[in-house]
PDB file of C-alpha atoms in Angstrom:
ATOM      1  CA  UNK A   1      25.297   4.432  79.274  1.00 42.00           C
ATOM      2  CA  UNK A   2      28.277   2.846  80.947  1.00 57.00           C
ATOM      3  CA  UNK A   3      27.636   0.174  83.589  1.00 61.00           C
ATOM      4  CA  UNK A   4      29.587   0.529  86.763  1.00 86.00           C
ATOM      5  CA  UNK A   5      30.169  -2.360  89.092  1.00 92.00           C
ATOM      6  CA  UNK A   6      30.928  -2.120  92.778  1.00 93.00           C
ATOM      7  CA  UNK A   7      34.271  -3.358  94.052  1.00 92.00           C
ATOM      8  CA  UNK A   8      32.398  -6.174  95.818  1.00 94.00           C
ATOM      9  CA  UNK A   9      30.872  -7.398  92.553  1.00 94.00           C
ATOM     10  CA  UNK A  10      34.230  -7.226  90.809  1.00 94.00           C
ATOM     11  CA  UNK A  11      35.872  -9.174  93.602  1.00 93.00           C
ATOM     12  CA  UNK A  12      33.101 -11.816  93.600  1.00 95.00           C
ATOM     13  CA  UNK A  13      33.440 -12.257  89.839  1.00 96.00           C
ATOM     14  CA  UNK A  14      37.222 -12.625  90.034  1.00 95.00           C
ATOM     15  CA  UNK A  15      36.993 -15.092  92.932  1.00 94.00           C
ATOM     16  CA  UNK A  16      34.396 -17.136  91.081  1.00 95.00           C
ATOM     17  CA  UNK A  17      36.716 -17.215  88.069  1.00 95.00           C
ATOM     18  CA  UNK A  18      39.626 -18.357  90.236  1.00 93.00           C
ATOM     19  CA  UNK A  19      37.544 -21.080  91.842  1.00 94.00           C
ATOM     20  CA  UNK A  20      36.048 -22.411  88.608  1.00 95.00           C
ATOM     21  CA  UNK A  21      38.620 -21.778  85.870  1.00 92.00           C
ATOM     22  CA  UNK A  22      39.860 -25.384  85.960  1.00 93.00           C
ATOM     23  CA  UNK A  23      36.359 -26.663  85.253  1.00 95.00           C
ATOM     24  CA  UNK A  24      36.440 -25.183  81.738  1.00 96.00           C
ATOM     25  CA  UNK A  25      38.473 -26.308  78.718  1.00 96.00           C
ATOM     26  CA  UNK A  26      40.137 -22.885  78.411  1.00 95.00           C
ATOM     27  CA  UNK A  27      40.566 -19.759  80.507  1.00 95.00           C
ATOM     28  CA  UNK A  28      38.600 -17.764  77.941  1.00 96.00           C
ATOM     29  CA  UNK A  29      35.686 -20.216  78.188  1.00 97.00           C
ATOM     30  CA  UNK A  30      35.648 -19.686  81.955  1.00 97.00           C
ATOM     31  CA  UNK A  31      35.756 -15.929  81.534  1.00 97.00           C
ATOM     32  CA  UNK A  32      32.913 -15.911  78.983  1.00 97.00           C
ATOM     33  CA  UNK A  33      30.708 -18.090  81.193  1.00 97.00           C
ATOM     34  CA  UNK A  34      31.353 -16.211  84.423  1.00 97.00           C
ATOM     35  CA  UNK A  35      31.053 -12.775  82.806  1.00 97.00           C
ATOM     36  CA  UNK A  36      27.549 -13.669  81.623  1.00 96.00           C
ATOM     37  CA  UNK A  37      26.575 -14.460  85.226  1.00 96.00           C
ATOM     38  CA  UNK A  38      27.569 -10.964  86.325  1.00 95.00           C
ATOM     39  CA  UNK A  39      26.164  -9.121  83.322  1.00 94.00           C
ATOM     40  CA  UNK A  40      29.504  -7.806  82.125  1.00 95.00           C
ATOM     41  CA  UNK A  41      31.451  -8.420  78.957  1.00 96.00           C
ATOM     42  CA  UNK A  42      34.162 -11.078  78.937  1.00 97.00           C
ATOM     43  CA  UNK A  43      36.745  -8.382  78.225  1.00 97.00           C
ATOM     44  CA  UNK A  44      35.615  -6.458  81.306  1.00 96.00           C
ATOM     45  CA  UNK A  45      36.031  -9.542  83.494  1.00 97.00           C
ATOM     46  CA  UNK A  46      39.411 -10.285  81.911  1.00 97.00           C
ATOM     47  CA  UNK A  47      40.518  -6.755  82.798  1.00 96.00           C
ATOM     48  CA  UNK A  48      39.356  -7.189  86.408  1.00 96.00           C
ATOM     49  CA  UNK A  49      41.236 -10.486  86.647  1.00 95.00           C
ATOM     50  CA  UNK A  50      44.462  -8.938  85.329  1.00 94.00           C
ATOM     51  CA  UNK A  51      44.170  -6.021  87.756  1.00 93.00           C
ATOM     52  CA  UNK A  52      43.422  -8.299  90.690  1.00 91.00           C
ATOM     53  CA  UNK A  53      46.379 -10.571  89.882  1.00 89.00           C
ATOM     54  CA  UNK A  54      48.728  -7.590  89.487  1.00 87.00           C
ATOM     55  CA  UNK A  55      47.638  -6.200  92.856  1.00 86.00           C
ATOM     56  CA  UNK A  56      48.095  -9.594  94.490  1.00 83.00           C
ATOM     57  CA  UNK A  57      51.605  -9.815  93.040  1.00 76.00           C
ATOM     58  CA  UNK A  58      52.431  -6.309  94.302  1.00 75.00           C
ATOM     59  CA  UNK A  59      51.114  -7.172  97.761  1.00 74.00           C
ATOM     60  CA  UNK A  60      53.157 -10.377  97.805  1.00 74.00           C
ATOM     61  CA  UNK A  61      56.312  -8.485  96.871  1.00 70.00           C
ATOM     62  CA  UNK A  62      55.628  -5.840  99.497  1.00 71.00           C
ATOM     63  CA  UNK A  63      55.158  -8.550 102.128  1.00 74.00           C
ATOM     64  CA  UNK A  64      58.383 -10.279 101.107  1.00 76.00           C
ATOM     65  CA  UNK A  65      60.253  -6.966 101.228  1.00 74.00           C
ATOM     66  CA  UNK A  66      58.835  -6.198 104.687  1.00 73.00           C
ATOM     67  CA  UNK A  67      59.999  -9.609 105.951  1.00 81.00           C
ATOM     68  CA  UNK A  68      63.436  -9.019 104.447  1.00 81.00           C
ATOM     69  CA  UNK A  69      63.705  -5.595 106.091  1.00 80.00           C
ATOM     70  CA  UNK A  70      62.748  -7.091 109.471  1.00 84.00           C
ATOM     71  CA  UNK A  71      65.438  -9.751 109.091  1.00 88.00           C
ATOM     72  CA  UNK A  72      68.068  -7.185 108.077  1.00 86.00           C
ATOM     73  CA  UNK A  73      67.186  -4.961 111.046  1.00 87.00           C
ATOM     74  CA  UNK A  74      67.528  -7.948 113.381  1.00 89.00           C
ATOM     75  CA  UNK A  75      70.901  -8.847 111.847  1.00 88.00           C
ATOM     76  CA  UNK A  76      72.020  -5.240 112.141  1.00 88.00           C
ATOM     77  CA  UNK A  77      71.166  -5.132 115.852  1.00 88.00           C
ATOM     78  CA  UNK A  78      73.097  -8.355 116.465  1.00 90.00           C
ATOM     79  CA  UNK A  79      76.142  -6.987 114.643  1.00 90.00           C
ATOM     80  CA  UNK A  80      75.955  -3.728 116.615  1.00 91.00           C
ATOM     81  CA  UNK A  81      75.928  -5.724 119.893  1.00 90.00           C
ATOM     82  CA  UNK A  82      78.887  -7.792 118.694  1.00 89.00           C
ATOM     83  CA  UNK A  83      80.814  -4.612 117.812  1.00 89.00           C
ATOM     84  CA  UNK A  84      80.107  -3.141 121.251  1.00 90.00           C
ATOM     85  CA  UNK A  85      81.535  -6.234 122.894  1.00 87.00           C
ATOM     86  CA  UNK A  86      84.678  -6.077 120.775  1.00 83.00           C
TER      87      UNK A  86
END
């Protein structure tokens, strides 16, 4: 039977890893220790961590792109006003 973990449990495990990974000699040691606390395999936790980090990177890029679009729209409006004056 396959264990399923709620998104909240996955998020708690990943956050615990992020908070405590520097307290272990290696990342794998942190993963093994924290996985045992949540009753999952180390490979399962490693997969959750990779997914979480990829999503965070995607969100960061999306935020940067949104800021860039806002700036370009502002610049465009200013240039349109300048063209109207000319």
